[in-house]
Coordinates of C-alpha atoms in Angstrom, one line a residue:
Chain A
M1 CA -38.0 78.6 26.8
A2 CA -35.7 78.9 24.0
N3 CA -32.2 80.0 23.0
I4 CA -32.3 83.0 21.1
M5 CA -29.7 85.5 19.6
I6 CA -30.2 89.3 19.4
R7 CA -27.8 91.1 17.1
Q8 CA -27.4 94.6 15.7
A9 CA -29.0 95.1 12.4
D10 CA -27.2 96.8 9.5
S11 CA -29.8 99.5 9.7
G12 CA -29.3 100.3 13.4
G13 CA -32.2 98.3 14.9
L14 CA -32.0 95.0 16.7
V15 CA -32.7 91.7 15.0
F16 CA -34.1 88.6 16.9
Y17 CA -32.9 85.1 15.7
L18 CA -34.3 81.8 17.0
P19 CA -31.8 79.3 15.8
K20 CA -34.1 76.2 16.5
R21 CA -36.8 77.5 13.9
D22 CA -34.5 79.6 11.9
L23 CA -36.8 82.6 12.6
E24 CA -35.2 86.0 11.9
A25 CA -37.2 89.0 12.8
S26 CA -36.8 92.7 13.6
I27 CA -37.3 93.7 17.0
E28 CA -39.7 96.5 17.1
S29 CA -39.8 97.5 20.7
I30 CA -38.0 96.5 23.9
E31 CA -39.6 97.0 27.3
F32 CA -36.4 98.2 29.2
D33 CA -33.7 100.0 27.3
S34 CA -31.3 101.4 29.6
D35 CA -27.7 100.7 30.7
A36 CA -28.8 99.1 34.1
K37 CA -31.9 97.3 32.9
W38 CA -32.1 95.8 29.4
G39 CA -34.6 93.3 28.2
G40 CA -38.2 92.5 29.2
E41 CA -40.8 92.1 26.6
L42 CA -39.7 92.1 22.9
K43 CA -42.2 92.8 20.2
L44 CA -41.2 91.4 17.0
G45 CA -41.8 92.5 13.4
N46 CA -43.6 89.3 12.6
G47 CA -46.1 89.7 15.3
G48 CA -44.7 87.6 18.0
A49 CA -43.7 88.6 21.5
Y50 CA -40.9 87.1 23.5
Y51 CA -39.8 87.8 27.2
I52 CA -36.2 87.8 28.3
E53 CA -35.0 88.5 31.9
P54 CA -34.0 92.0 32.2
I55 CA -30.1 92.3 32.6
A56 CA -27.5 95.2 32.4
R57 CA -27.0 96.3 28.8
P58 CA -24.7 93.8 27.1
P59 CA -21.4 95.4 26.3
R60 CA -21.4 93.7 22.8
L61 CA -24.0 92.3 20.5
P62 CA -24.8 89.5 19.3
I63 CA -25.6 87.9 22.6
S64 CA -27.4 84.5 23.1
L65 CA -30.2 84.5 25.6
R66 CA -33.1 82.4 26.9
A67 CA -36.4 83.7 26.0
R68 CA -40.0 82.8 26.7
R69 CA -42.7 83.0 24.3
L70 CA -45.6 85.2 25.0
G71 CA -49.0 84.2 23.5
A72 CA -49.5 81.9 20.7
A73 CA -46.8 80.6 18.4
E74 CA -46.6 82.7 15.3
D75 CA -46.0 81.1 12.1
Chain B
M1 CA -44.5 83.4 -24.5
S2 CA -46.2 86.3 -22.8
T3 CA -45.8 86.9 -19.1
L4 CA -48.8 86.0 -17.2
S5 CA -50.7 88.6 -15.2
R6 CA -51.4 88.3 -11.5
E7 CA -54.8 87.1 -12.2
E8 CA -53.8 84.3 -14.6
T9 CA -51.0 83.3 -12.2
E10 CA -53.5 83.0 -9.6
A11 CA -55.7 81.0 -12.0
L12 CA -52.9 78.8 -12.7
I13 CA -52.1 78.0 -9.1
A14 CA -55.9 77.3 -8.5
E15 CA -55.9 74.9 -11.4
V16 CA -52.7 73.2 -10.2
L17 CA -54.2 72.7 -6.8
E18 CA -57.5 71.3 -8.1
V19 CA -56.2 67.6 -8.4
Y20 CA -55.2 67.2 -4.7
P21 CA -57.5 65.9 -2.1
E22 CA -58.9 68.6 -0.1
K23 CA -56.6 68.3 3.0
A24 CA -53.5 68.3 0.7
R25 CA -54.7 71.0 -1.4
K26 CA -54.9 73.3 1.7
D27 CA -51.4 72.4 2.7
R28 CA -50.1 73.0 -0.7
A29 CA -51.9 76.3 -1.2
K30 CA -49.6 77.6 1.4
H31 CA -46.5 76.8 -0.4
L32 CA -47.3 78.3 -3.9
A33 CA -47.5 82.1 -4.0
I34 CA -47.2 85.2 -6.4
N35 CA -44.5 87.5 -5.6
D36 CA -45.4 91.1 -4.2
Q37 CA -42.6 93.3 -3.7
S38 CA -44.5 95.5 -1.4
I39 CA -44.6 92.5 1.4
E40 CA -41.8 92.9 3.8
Q41 CA -42.2 89.5 5.3
S42 CA -42.4 86.5 3.4
K43 CA -44.5 84.6 5.8
K44 CA -47.6 86.7 4.7
C45 CA -47.4 85.0 1.4
I46 CA -45.6 81.7 1.7
T47 CA -44.9 78.9 4.1
A48 CA -41.6 77.3 4.1
N49 CA -39.6 74.6 5.7
R50 CA -42.5 72.3 6.3
K51 CA -42.8 68.5 6.2
T52 CA -43.3 67.3 2.7
L53 CA -46.8 65.8 1.9
P54 CA -46.7 62.1 1.8
G55 CA -47.3 60.7 -1.6
V56 CA -46.0 63.7 -3.7
M57 CA -42.6 63.4 -5.6
T58 CA -40.5 65.9 -3.8
V59 CA -37.0 66.7 -4.8
R60 CA -35.6 67.4 -1.4
G61 CA -32.9 65.4 0.1
C62 CA -32.1 64.3 3.8
A63 CA -30.3 65.6 6.8
Y64 CA -27.3 63.2 5.8
A65 CA -27.2 64.8 2.4
G66 CA -26.9 68.2 4.0
S67 CA -24.2 67.4 6.4
K68 CA -21.9 64.9 4.4
G69 CA -22.8 66.0 0.9
V70 CA -22.8 69.9 1.5
V71 CA -21.0 70.9 4.6
W72 CA -18.5 68.3 5.5
G73 CA -18.0 66.4 2.3
P74 CA -15.8 69.2 0.6
I75 CA -13.2 69.4 3.5
K76 CA -10.5 67.7 1.6
D77 CA -8.0 66.6 4.0
M78 CA -10.4 64.6 6.4
V79 CA -11.9 61.3 5.7
H80 CA -15.6 61.6 5.9
I81 CA -17.1 58.1 6.9
S82 CA -20.6 57.4 5.9
H83 CA -21.5 55.2 8.9
G84 CA -24.3 52.7 8.1
P85 CA -25.4 50.9 4.9
V86 CA -23.3 51.3 1.9
G87 CA -25.7 52.9 -0.5
C88 CA -26.0 56.5 1.1
G89 CA -22.4 57.1 0.5
Q90 CA -21.8 55.4 -2.6
Y91 CA -25.0 57.2 -4.5
S92 CA -23.8 60.5 -3.4
R93 CA -20.1 60.0 -4.1
A94 CA -18.4 62.8 -5.8
G95 CA -21.8 63.9 -7.3
R96 CA -21.5 67.5 -6.3
R97 CA -18.3 68.2 -8.3
N98 CA -16.4 70.1 -5.4
Y99 CA -13.1 70.6 -7.1
Y100 CA -9.9 70.5 -5.1
V101 CA -6.1 70.4 -5.3
G102 CA -4.2 67.3 -4.0
T103 CA -3.4 63.8 -4.5
T104 CA -6.5 61.9 -3.9
G105 CA -6.1 58.9 -1.6
V106 CA -2.8 60.2 -0.3
D107 CA -3.3 63.8 1.3
T108 CA -6.8 64.5 0.0
F109 CA -9.8 62.3 0.1
G110 CA -12.8 64.4 -1.6
T111 CA -13.9 62.1 -4.3
M112 CA -13.4 58.6 -2.2
N113 CA -16.2 56.8 -0.5
F114 CA -15.6 55.7 3.0
T115 CA -18.2 53.5 4.6
S116 CA -18.9 51.1 7.5
D117 CA -21.1 48.9 5.3
F118 CA -23.6 47.9 7.8
Q119 CA -25.0 44.3 7.4
E120 CA -27.9 42.8 9.4
K121 CA -25.6 41.6 12.3
D122 CA -24.3 45.2 12.7
I123 CA -28.1 46.4 13.1
V124 CA -28.7 43.7 15.6
F125 CA -25.6 43.6 17.6
G126 CA -24.7 47.4 17.2
G127 CA -21.9 48.7 15.0
D128 CA -19.6 50.5 17.3
K129 CA -16.8 47.7 17.1
K130 CA -16.9 48.0 13.5
L131 CA -16.7 51.6 13.5
A132 CA -13.6 51.4 16.0
K133 CA -12.0 49.1 13.6
L134 CA -12.7 51.3 10.6
L135 CA -11.2 54.2 12.3
E136 CA -8.0 52.2 12.9
E137 CA -7.9 51.1 9.4
V138 CA -8.3 54.6 8.0
E139 CA -5.3 55.6 10.3
T140 CA -3.2 52.7 8.9
L141 CA -4.1 53.2 5.2
F142 CA -4.5 57.0 5.1
P143 CA -1.8 58.4 7.7
L144 CA -1.8 61.8 6.0
S145 CA -5.5 62.3 6.9
K146 CA -6.0 65.2 9.2
G147 CA -8.9 63.7 11.0
S148 CA -12.2 62.0 10.4
S149 CA -15.9 62.8 10.6
I150 CA -18.5 60.1 11.2
Q151 CA -21.5 60.8 9.2
S152 CA -24.5 58.9 10.6
E153 CA -26.9 57.3 8.2
C154 CA -30.6 56.4 9.5
P155 CA -29.8 53.2 11.2
I156 CA -27.3 54.6 13.6
G157 CA -29.9 56.6 15.3
L158 CA -32.5 54.0 15.1
I159 CA -30.4 51.4 17.0
G160 CA -28.9 54.1 19.2
D161 CA -25.2 53.4 18.6
D162 CA -22.8 55.3 20.8
I163 CA -20.6 56.9 18.1
E164 CA -19.4 59.8 20.4
S165 CA -17.5 57.4 22.7
V166 CA -16.0 55.5 19.8
A167 CA -14.8 58.8 18.3
K168 CA -13.4 60.0 21.6
K169 CA -11.4 56.9 22.0
A170 CA -10.0 57.1 18.5
S171 CA -9.2 60.7 18.9
A172 CA -7.4 60.0 21.9
A173 CA -5.4 57.1 20.3
T174 CA -4.6 58.9 17.1
G175 CA -4.3 62.7 18.3
K176 CA -6.4 63.7 15.5
P177 CA -9.9 65.0 15.6
M178 CA -12.8 62.7 15.0
V179 CA -16.2 64.2 14.6
P180 CA -19.3 62.4 15.5
V181 CA -22.1 64.0 13.4
R182 CA -25.5 63.0 14.3
C183 CA -27.0 63.8 10.9
E184 CA -29.3 60.6 10.5
G185 CA -31.3 61.1 7.3
F186 CA -34.8 61.1 9.2
R187 CA -34.2 64.1 11.1
G188 CA -35.8 67.3 9.9
V189 CA -38.0 68.0 6.9
S190 CA -35.1 68.4 4.3
Q191 CA -31.1 68.7 3.8
S192 CA -31.6 72.0 5.6
L193 CA -31.4 70.4 9.1
G194 CA -28.4 68.6 8.0
H195 CA -26.7 72.0 7.3
H196 CA -27.5 73.2 10.9
I197 CA -26.2 69.8 12.4
A198 CA -23.1 70.0 10.6
N199 CA -22.5 73.8 11.5
D200 CA -23.2 72.8 15.2
T201 CA -20.6 69.9 14.9
I202 CA -18.1 72.3 13.4
R203 CA -18.9 74.8 16.2
D204 CA -18.2 72.1 18.8
W205 CA -15.4 70.2 17.3
V206 CA -13.5 72.6 15.2
I207 CA -14.0 76.2 15.8
G208 CA -12.0 77.2 19.1
K209 CA -9.3 74.5 18.9
R210 CA -6.6 77.0 17.9
D211 CA -7.7 79.8 20.3
G212 CA -4.8 81.5 21.9
Q213 CA -2.4 80.1 19.5
P214 CA -0.1 82.6 17.7
F215 CA -1.3 83.4 14.2
A216 CA 0.5 85.8 11.7
S217 CA -2.7 88.0 10.9
T218 CA -3.0 91.0 8.6
P219 CA -5.6 93.4 8.9
Y220 CA -7.0 92.2 5.6
D221 CA -7.8 88.6 6.5
V222 CA -11.1 87.2 5.4
A223 CA -12.9 83.8 5.1
I224 CA -15.1 82.8 2.2
I225 CA -17.8 81.0 3.8
G226 CA -20.5 78.8 2.0
D227 CA -18.6 78.4 -1.2
Y228 CA -18.6 74.8 -2.4
N229 CA -16.1 75.2 -5.1
I230 CA -18.4 73.5 -7.6
G231 CA -16.6 73.4 -10.8
G232 CA -14.2 75.8 -9.3
D233 CA -16.6 78.5 -8.1
A234 CA -14.6 79.3 -5.0
W235 CA -11.4 79.8 -6.8
A236 CA -13.0 82.4 -9.2
S237 CA -14.3 84.3 -6.3
R238 CA -11.0 84.0 -4.5
I239 CA -8.9 85.7 -7.0
L240 CA -11.3 88.5 -7.1
L241 CA -10.7 89.1 -3.3
E242 CA -7.0 88.7 -3.5
E243 CA -6.8 91.0 -6.4
M244 CA -8.6 93.6 -4.1
G245 CA -5.6 93.2 -1.6
L246 CA -7.5 90.8 0.9
R247 CA -5.9 87.7 2.2
V248 CA -8.2 84.7 2.0
V249 CA -7.4 82.6 5.0
A250 CA -10.0 79.9 4.7
Q251 CA -12.3 78.6 2.1
W252 CA -15.4 76.9 3.6
S253 CA -15.8 74.1 2.5
G254 CA -15.0 73.8 -1.2
D255 CA -11.3 73.0 -1.6
G256 CA -11.0 73.8 2.2
T257 CA -8.9 72.1 4.9
L258 CA -9.3 71.4 8.5
A259 CA -6.6 73.8 9.5
E260 CA -8.1 76.7 7.5
M261 CA -11.5 75.9 9.4
M262 CA -9.6 76.1 12.6
N263 CA -7.9 79.5 11.6
T264 CA -11.1 81.2 10.7
P265 CA -11.8 82.9 14.0
K266 CA -8.7 84.8 13.5
V267 CA -10.2 86.6 10.4
K268 CA -11.5 90.1 10.3
L269 CA -14.5 89.5 8.1
N270 CA -16.6 86.6 7.1
L271 CA -17.8 86.4 3.6
L272 CA -21.0 84.3 3.4
H273 CA -22.0 83.3 0.0
C274 CA -24.6 80.4 0.7
Y275 CA -26.6 81.9 3.6
R276 CA -28.8 78.9 4.1
S277 CA -26.2 76.4 4.6
M278 CA -23.7 78.4 6.8
N279 CA -25.3 81.2 8.5
Y280 CA -25.2 79.3 11.5
I281 CA -21.4 79.2 12.1
S282 CA -21.3 82.9 11.0
R283 CA -23.7 83.9 13.6
H284 CA -21.8 81.9 16.0
M285 CA -18.5 83.4 15.1
E286 CA -19.9 86.9 15.2
E287 CA -21.1 86.3 18.8
K288 CA -18.0 84.6 20.1
Y289 CA -15.2 86.4 18.3
G290 CA -16.9 89.6 17.2
I291 CA -16.4 88.8 13.6
P292 CA -19.1 90.4 11.4
W293 CA -20.4 88.4 8.5
L294 CA -21.5 89.8 5.2
E295 CA -23.8 88.2 2.6
Y296 CA -22.4 88.6 -1.0
N297 CA -23.4 87.6 -4.4
F298 CA -20.9 86.8 -7.2
F299 CA -23.4 85.9 -9.9
G300 CA -23.4 88.3 -12.7
P301 CA -21.5 91.6 -13.3
T302 CA -23.9 93.9 -11.7
K303 CA -24.2 91.9 -8.5
I304 CA -20.5 91.3 -8.3
V305 CA -19.6 95.0 -8.4
E306 CA -22.1 95.7 -5.8
S307 CA -20.6 93.0 -3.6
L308 CA -17.2 94.1 -4.1
R309 CA -17.9 97.6 -3.0
K310 CA -19.8 96.3 -0.1
I311 CA -16.9 94.1 0.9
A312 CA -14.3 97.0 0.3
G313 CA -16.5 99.2 2.5
F314 CA -15.4 97.3 5.5
F315 CA -11.7 97.9 4.9
D316 CA -9.4 101.1 4.5
D317 CA -9.1 103.3 1.5
S318 CA -6.3 101.1 -0.2
I319 CA -8.7 98.2 -0.5
K320 CA -11.3 100.5 -1.8
E321 CA -8.9 101.9 -4.5
K322 CA -7.9 98.5 -5.5
C323 CA -11.6 97.2 -5.4
E324 CA -12.1 100.0 -8.1
A325 CA -9.3 99.1 -10.1
V326 CA -10.4 95.4 -10.0
I327 CA -13.9 96.6 -11.2
A328 CA -12.5 98.7 -14.0
R329 CA -10.3 96.0 -15.2
Y330 CA -12.8 93.3 -15.6
Q331 CA -15.6 95.8 -16.9
P332 CA -14.5 95.8 -20.6
M333 CA -14.3 92.0 -20.5
M334 CA -17.9 92.0 -19.2
D335 CA -19.1 94.4 -21.8
A336 CA -17.7 92.3 -24.4
I337 CA -19.5 89.2 -23.1
I338 CA -22.9 91.1 -22.6
G339 CA -22.4 92.5 -26.1
K340 CA -22.0 89.1 -27.7
Y341 CA -24.7 87.2 -25.7
K342 CA -27.3 89.6 -24.7
P343 CA -28.6 90.2 -28.5
R344 CA -29.1 86.3 -28.5
L345 CA -30.5 85.9 -25.1
Q346 CA -32.5 89.0 -24.7
G347 CA -36.1 88.7 -23.5
K348 CA -35.9 85.0 -22.9
K349 CA -37.8 83.7 -19.8
V350 CA -36.6 81.4 -17.4
M351 CA -37.8 79.3 -14.6
L352 CA -35.8 78.3 -11.7
Y353 CA -36.1 75.6 -9.1
V354 CA -33.0 75.1 -7.0
G355 CA -31.8 75.0 -3.5
G356 CA -30.0 77.1 -1.0
L357 CA -29.0 80.5 -2.4
R358 CA -29.3 80.3 -5.9
P359 CA -33.1 81.2 -6.9
R360 CA -32.4 84.7 -5.7
H361 CA -28.6 84.9 -6.3
I362 CA -28.6 83.9 -10.2
I363 CA -31.5 86.3 -10.9
G364 CA -29.0 89.3 -11.2
A365 CA -26.9 87.1 -13.6
Y366 CA -29.8 86.5 -16.0
E367 CA -30.9 90.1 -15.9
D368 CA -27.4 91.1 -17.0
L369 CA -27.9 89.0 -20.0
G370 CA -31.4 90.5 -20.7
M371 CA -33.3 87.4 -19.5
E372 CA -36.2 87.5 -17.3
V373 CA -36.9 85.0 -14.2
V374 CA -40.6 84.3 -14.4
G375 CA -40.7 81.6 -11.6
A376 CA -38.4 80.7 -8.8
G377 CA -38.6 78.4 -5.8
Y378 CA -36.5 76.8 -3.0
E379 CA -36.6 73.0 -2.4
F380 CA -35.6 73.7 1.2
G381 CA -35.5 77.2 2.0
H382 CA -36.6 78.8 5.0
N383 CA -38.8 82.1 5.3
D384 CA -35.6 84.0 5.9
D385 CA -34.5 82.9 2.5
Y386 CA -37.9 84.1 1.1
D387 CA -37.5 87.3 2.9
R388 CA -34.5 88.0 1.0
S389 CA -35.8 86.8 -2.3
I390 CA -39.0 89.0 -2.4
K391 CA -37.1 92.2 -3.5
E392 CA -34.9 90.3 -6.1
M393 CA -37.9 89.0 -7.9
G394 CA -40.3 90.8 -10.2
N395 CA -43.6 91.5 -9.1
A396 CA -46.2 88.7 -10.1
T397 CA -43.5 86.2 -10.4
L398 CA -44.7 82.7 -9.4
I399 CA -42.9 81.4 -6.2
Y400 CA -43.0 77.7 -5.2
D401 CA -41.8 76.2 -2.1
D402 CA -40.9 72.5 -2.1
A403 CA -42.6 72.0 -5.5
N404 CA -43.2 68.4 -6.6
G405 CA -42.9 66.9 -10.1
F406 CA -46.5 67.4 -11.0
E407 CA -46.5 71.1 -10.0
L408 CA -43.5 72.0 -11.8
E409 CA -44.7 70.2 -15.0
Q410 CA -48.1 72.0 -14.9
F411 CA -46.3 75.4 -14.2
V412 CA -43.8 74.9 -17.2
K413 CA -46.6 73.7 -19.5
R414 CA -48.6 77.0 -18.9
I415 CA -46.0 79.7 -18.4
K416 CA -43.9 78.2 -21.3
P417 CA -40.7 79.6 -20.0
D418 CA -37.6 79.4 -22.7
M419 CA -35.6 77.8 -20.4
V420 CA -35.6 75.9 -17.1
G421 CA -32.9 75.8 -14.4
S422 CA -33.0 73.1 -11.8
G423 CA -31.5 69.7 -11.0
I424 CA -30.6 66.5 -12.4
K425 CA -34.2 64.9 -11.3
E426 CA -36.0 67.6 -13.4
K427 CA -33.6 67.5 -16.5
Y428 CA -34.9 64.9 -18.6
I429 CA -38.7 65.6 -18.0
F430 CA -38.2 69.1 -19.5
Q431 CA -35.8 68.4 -22.1
K432 CA -38.4 65.7 -23.3
M433 CA -41.0 68.4 -23.3
G434 CA -38.7 70.4 -25.7
I435 CA -37.5 72.8 -23.2
P436 CA -33.9 73.8 -22.9
F437 CA -32.5 73.1 -19.5
R438 CA -29.4 73.9 -17.6
Q439 CA -28.7 72.0 -14.1
M440 CA -28.2 74.7 -11.8
H441 CA -27.1 72.7 -8.8
S442 CA -23.8 71.2 -10.6
W443 CA -23.7 73.7 -13.5
D444 CA -24.2 70.7 -16.0
Y445 CA -20.7 69.5 -15.8
S446 CA -19.5 73.2 -16.6
G447 CA -18.5 75.9 -14.5
P448 CA -17.4 77.9 -12.7
Y449 CA -20.4 80.3 -12.7
H450 CA -19.1 82.6 -9.7
G451 CA -16.9 85.8 -10.3
Y452 CA -16.1 87.4 -13.4
D453 CA -14.6 84.5 -15.0
G454 CA -17.6 82.4 -14.1
F455 CA -20.0 84.7 -15.8
A456 CA -18.2 84.4 -19.0
I457 CA -18.9 80.7 -18.9
F458 CA -22.4 81.0 -17.5
A459 CA -23.3 83.2 -20.5
R460 CA -21.9 80.8 -22.9
D461 CA -23.7 77.8 -21.3
M462 CA -27.0 79.6 -21.4
D463 CA -26.5 80.4 -25.1
I464 CA -25.4 76.9 -25.9
A465 CA -28.7 75.3 -24.2
L466 CA -31.1 77.9 -25.8
S467 CA -29.4 77.9 -29.4
S468 CA -28.9 74.2 -29.7
P469 CA -30.2 73.1 -33.1
V470 CA -31.8 70.2 -31.4
W471 CA -34.9 72.2 -30.4
S472 CA -35.8 72.7 -34.1
K473 CA -35.9 69.0 -34.7
F474 CA -38.7 68.3 -32.1
V475 CA -41.4 67.8 -34.6
P476 CA -40.8 64.6 -36.6
P477 CA -40.7 65.0 -40.2
W478 CA -44.0 63.2 -40.8
K479 CA -46.0 65.5 -38.6
K480 CA -44.5 68.7 -40.1
A481 CA -47.0 70.7 -42.3
V482 CA -45.9 70.1 -45.7
P483 CA -45.2 73.3 -47.8
E484 CA -48.0 74.1 -50.5
E485 CA -45.5 74.0 -53.4
A486 CA -44.3 70.6 -52.3
Q487 CA -47.7 69.2 -52.2
K488 CA -48.3 70.7 -55.9
A489 CA -45.1 68.9 -57.2
A490 CA -46.4 65.9 -55.7

């Protein structure tokens, strides 16, 4: 599990940031994207995938969350 | 003097890698690349922020350098204690030229060196008592200091001293913030982790201390983040923002104070110059206080105009109007400078090897002068830095991450740039090779280089370096080809 931060990109999408590794990547897809259920599997632009527990859509971004890496460590 | 093609650059990298043993070659190959603007993500072409190979002459610093030297050190009204043996503090004292206003030793302490001067007995029995005594002495000798930071050197982490409890007690006794920073030099792979650790301590010990307190704010409050006022850089940036009608509440951390930092959460926009060393705290403030942050670049008129407009875009029309007025006022001055220096510098090629933000930020300033950057690299950049650099650099430009003395020398020998911009450790090697050189860490005792005023100095300095008559004296008289007429006369 790692602490991550999700913020709004200037272009309108979401950006994934992993402080421990200074990893910044765009979020290509998010599994659940409704007001009541938001989160799940995140597919990143760099090929990696992370999982966050679905929560209600956060009222404001950025938000820090705990995430689990899916699959092997991407470089 | 020709620019190398992609194939030639590839061959050059292969040639340089040849001397390494196989394992080292495999490792270094990942750090040398050729820029390809079509790539979106730098990780496809370059690996960064990895442990340096043992045995090569790296030019990286340590976590202590990142915390004490870069982030905490310039905060002028605090006493920054180099906790541990005397050398780390003494050899890094005042080397970064973070200018500030104040009376040194009375209310400001920027160029002074405070150290607990560890001896053998402190390693054996622990240094906590010494630190407690030191903090007491600081309070007696420098009552106007607004607080202290305790910057750990390697032994503190190795012997496991509890500097946090000492700091807590001293803070309770004096009523001033005492910040223990766990920035032991052995942590991480470069000074970059020191920046991160320092940002985290600022987050925990400084930000949020004035939450809920009244503050006379305006809608135009901004903070300059990640400008270390090297040679007066932050001042040259600040006046532009103030002319635009913005109010600069805080400067981080060049010429900055503790009170300014505590007030930063009240601003409307954080302006981030050095992304590498202070993005952490900007991200934190964005999450906790909802303050947006914006990367800007004040090197060279083209980028300044771009950045000023981007900054003005966050505010109302009155700021936008003043922004245009500022641009219009300075443009003739910039045209005059470019008119003067561009003919002298046109077409010259530069290789850069610097830290944090400069490899990508300065490119615009060189291009304004008609110069071309043919190679660039970061000492301690991460992949997010390279992501931001790819678009700034020309296609087929050589990129090197954590380059060492050997690699740099080989690259310079083959690429034959007209000028190299790097640090003091590289300066004399290249000058002895006959290549003009400017220190791009400390501006070679000149500066400022930020802002419109800085660009005038930047252009002059580049011209001084390149046009110095010394470069024509490189071949000794007895090795010069004797002209034919002179031979006949003899």
